[in-house]
GROMACS .gro file of C-alpha atoms in nm:
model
  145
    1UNK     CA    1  -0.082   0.791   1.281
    2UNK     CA    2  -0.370   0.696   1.067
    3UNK     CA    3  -0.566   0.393   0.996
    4UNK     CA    4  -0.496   0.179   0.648
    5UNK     CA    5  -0.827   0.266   0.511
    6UNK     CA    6  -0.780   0.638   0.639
    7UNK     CA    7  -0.499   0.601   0.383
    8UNK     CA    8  -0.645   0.397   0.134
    9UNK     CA    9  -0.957   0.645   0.078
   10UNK     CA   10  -0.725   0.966   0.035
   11UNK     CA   11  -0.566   0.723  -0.210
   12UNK     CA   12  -0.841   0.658  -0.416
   13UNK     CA   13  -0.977   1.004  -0.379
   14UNK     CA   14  -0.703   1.143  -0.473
   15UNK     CA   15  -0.609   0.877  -0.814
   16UNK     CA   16  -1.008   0.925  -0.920
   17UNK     CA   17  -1.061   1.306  -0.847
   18UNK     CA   18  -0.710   1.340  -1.098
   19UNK     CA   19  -0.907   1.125  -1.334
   20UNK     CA   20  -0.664   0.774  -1.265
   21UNK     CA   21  -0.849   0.567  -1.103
   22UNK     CA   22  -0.699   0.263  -0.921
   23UNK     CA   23  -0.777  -0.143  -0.893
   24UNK     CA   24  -0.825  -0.309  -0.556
   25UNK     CA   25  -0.440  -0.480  -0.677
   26UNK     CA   26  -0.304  -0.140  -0.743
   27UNK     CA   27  -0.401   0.050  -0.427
   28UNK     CA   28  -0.243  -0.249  -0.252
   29UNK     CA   29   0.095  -0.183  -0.386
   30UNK     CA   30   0.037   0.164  -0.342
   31UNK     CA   31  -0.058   0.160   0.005
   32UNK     CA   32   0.298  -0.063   0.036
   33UNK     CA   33   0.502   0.190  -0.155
   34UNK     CA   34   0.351   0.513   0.042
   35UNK     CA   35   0.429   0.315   0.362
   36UNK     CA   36   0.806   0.249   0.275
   37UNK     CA   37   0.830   0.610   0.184
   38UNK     CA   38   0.658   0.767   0.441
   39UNK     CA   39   0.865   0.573   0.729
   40UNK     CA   40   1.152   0.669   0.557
   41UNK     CA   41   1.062   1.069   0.533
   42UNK     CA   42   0.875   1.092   0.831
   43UNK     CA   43   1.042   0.827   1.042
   44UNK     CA   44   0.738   0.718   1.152
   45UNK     CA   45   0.481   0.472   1.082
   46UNK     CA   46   0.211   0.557   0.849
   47UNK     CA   47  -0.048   0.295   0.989
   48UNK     CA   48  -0.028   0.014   1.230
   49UNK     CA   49  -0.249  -0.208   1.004
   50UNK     CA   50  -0.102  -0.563   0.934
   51UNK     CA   51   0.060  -0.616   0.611
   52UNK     CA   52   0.057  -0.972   0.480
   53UNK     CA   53   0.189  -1.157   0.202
   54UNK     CA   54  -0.063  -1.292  -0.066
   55UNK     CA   55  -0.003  -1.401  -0.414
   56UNK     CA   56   0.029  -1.086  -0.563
   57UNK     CA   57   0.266  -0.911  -0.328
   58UNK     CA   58   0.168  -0.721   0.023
   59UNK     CA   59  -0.196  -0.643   0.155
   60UNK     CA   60  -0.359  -0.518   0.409
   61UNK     CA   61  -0.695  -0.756   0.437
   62UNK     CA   62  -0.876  -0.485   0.611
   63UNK     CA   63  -0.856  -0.289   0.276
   64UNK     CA   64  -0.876  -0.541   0.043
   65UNK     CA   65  -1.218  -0.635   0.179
   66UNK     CA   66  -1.341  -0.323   0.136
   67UNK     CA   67  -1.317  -0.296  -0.216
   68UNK     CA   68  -1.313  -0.676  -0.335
   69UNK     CA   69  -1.666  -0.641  -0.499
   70UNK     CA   70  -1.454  -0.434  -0.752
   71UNK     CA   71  -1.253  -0.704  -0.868
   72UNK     CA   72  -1.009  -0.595  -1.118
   73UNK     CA   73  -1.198  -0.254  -1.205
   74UNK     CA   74  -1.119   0.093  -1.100
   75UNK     CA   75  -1.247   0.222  -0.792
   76UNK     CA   76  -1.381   0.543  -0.913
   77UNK     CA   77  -1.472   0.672  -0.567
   78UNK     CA   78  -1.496   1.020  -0.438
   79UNK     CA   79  -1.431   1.092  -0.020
   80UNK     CA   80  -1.494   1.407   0.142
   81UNK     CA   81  -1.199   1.550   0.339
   82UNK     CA   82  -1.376   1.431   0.668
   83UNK     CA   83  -1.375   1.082   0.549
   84UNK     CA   84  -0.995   1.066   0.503
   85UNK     CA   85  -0.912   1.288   0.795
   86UNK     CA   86  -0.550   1.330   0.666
   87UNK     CA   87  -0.280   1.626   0.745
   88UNK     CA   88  -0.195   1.865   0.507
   89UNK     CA   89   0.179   1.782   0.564
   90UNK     CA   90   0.110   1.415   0.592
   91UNK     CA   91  -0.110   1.472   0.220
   92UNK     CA   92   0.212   1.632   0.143
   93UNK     CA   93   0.396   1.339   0.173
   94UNK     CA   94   0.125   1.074  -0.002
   95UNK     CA   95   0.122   1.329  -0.311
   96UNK     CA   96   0.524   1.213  -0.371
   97UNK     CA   97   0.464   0.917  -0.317
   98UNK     CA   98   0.192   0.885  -0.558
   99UNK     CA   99   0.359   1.101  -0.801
  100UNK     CA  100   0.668   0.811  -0.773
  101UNK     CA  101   0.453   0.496  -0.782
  102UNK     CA  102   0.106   0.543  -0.976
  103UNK     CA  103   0.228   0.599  -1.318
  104UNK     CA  104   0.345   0.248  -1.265
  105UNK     CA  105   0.174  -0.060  -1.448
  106UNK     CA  106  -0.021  -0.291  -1.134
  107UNK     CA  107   0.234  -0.593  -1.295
  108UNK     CA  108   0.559  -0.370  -1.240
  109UNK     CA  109   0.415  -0.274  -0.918
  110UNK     CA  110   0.415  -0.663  -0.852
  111UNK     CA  111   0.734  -0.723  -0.984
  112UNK     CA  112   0.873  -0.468  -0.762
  113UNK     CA  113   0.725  -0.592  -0.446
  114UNK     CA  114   0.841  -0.921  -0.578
  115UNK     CA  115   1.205  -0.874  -0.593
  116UNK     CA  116   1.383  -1.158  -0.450
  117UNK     CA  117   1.522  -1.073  -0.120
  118UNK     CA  118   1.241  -0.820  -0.061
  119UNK     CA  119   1.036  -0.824   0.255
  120UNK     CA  120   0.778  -0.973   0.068
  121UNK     CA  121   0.960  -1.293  -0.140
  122UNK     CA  122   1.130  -1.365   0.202
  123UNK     CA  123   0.809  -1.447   0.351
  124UNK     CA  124   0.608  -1.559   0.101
  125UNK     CA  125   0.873  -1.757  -0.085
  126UNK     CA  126   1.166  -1.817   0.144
  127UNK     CA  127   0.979  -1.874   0.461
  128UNK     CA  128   0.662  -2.039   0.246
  129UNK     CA  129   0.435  -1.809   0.433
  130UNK     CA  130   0.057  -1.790   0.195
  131UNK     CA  131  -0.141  -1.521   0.355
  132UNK     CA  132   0.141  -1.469   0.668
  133UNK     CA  133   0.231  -1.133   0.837
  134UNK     CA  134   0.498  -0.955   0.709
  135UNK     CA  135   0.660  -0.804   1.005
  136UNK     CA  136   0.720  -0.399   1.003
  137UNK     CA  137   1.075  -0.432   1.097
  138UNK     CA  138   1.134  -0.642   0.813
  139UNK     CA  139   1.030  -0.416   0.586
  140UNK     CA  140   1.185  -0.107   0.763
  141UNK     CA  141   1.532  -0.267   0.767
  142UNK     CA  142   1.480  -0.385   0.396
  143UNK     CA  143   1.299  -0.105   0.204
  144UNK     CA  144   1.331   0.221   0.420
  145UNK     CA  145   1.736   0.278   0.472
   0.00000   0.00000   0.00000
């Protein structure tokens, strides 16, 4: 298991090395996505890191913070390998995800985390819950079967 900014660098390494760089938003929703498919290939959790619900769909504050002086820009950012410290069969796995999910606008992206009845509408929306955890097994049994 790795940590969400373990994930989030090889993320942005990866999106700015292949000349797409990614928003603070973006990597967000793409942190979400990888998650979602990584439980469900792996059957296993990705990272432990809280996921919460904000305005603009899930986020993992730990993250966010770490690149909020960006604001809405790209994080052009290069890691070394020892900085990410991923697998090459876990890298496998983030590669199809990314492939799935980056050519995606950062608005479809938060109209698909969105979706009414997804993890994320139930607890921001449904439950009313601004900046509240949204529980793994929520999203497990909603987004990885």
């Amino acid at each position: 298991m790795y940590t969400a900014k373990q994930v989030a660098r090889y993320i942005i390494n990866k999106c700015s090395v292949e000349e797409n760089p990614v928003s603070n938003l973006k990597l967000q929703k793409l942190l979400y996505f990888v998650w979602v498919e990584y439980r469900k290939s792996a059957h296993a959790r990705l990272f432990n890191d809280k996921i919460f619900a904000w305005q603009f769909g899930p986020v993992v504050p730990e993250v966010y913070y770490d690149y909020c002086a960006y604001g809405g820009m790209d994080i052009d950012v290069r890691y070394n390998g020892d900085e990410i410290g991923i697998a090459e069969e876990d890298a496998a796995v983030l590669d199809a995800s990314l492939a799935k999910y980056r050519n995606y606008s950062v608005s479809r992206l938060v109209d698909m985390t969105h979706a009414k009845g997804k993890p994320w509408y139930q607890v921001y929306v449904e439950q009313r819950g601004v900046k509240k955890e949204i529980p793994f097994s929520l999203i497990e049994q909603m987004e990885c079967r």
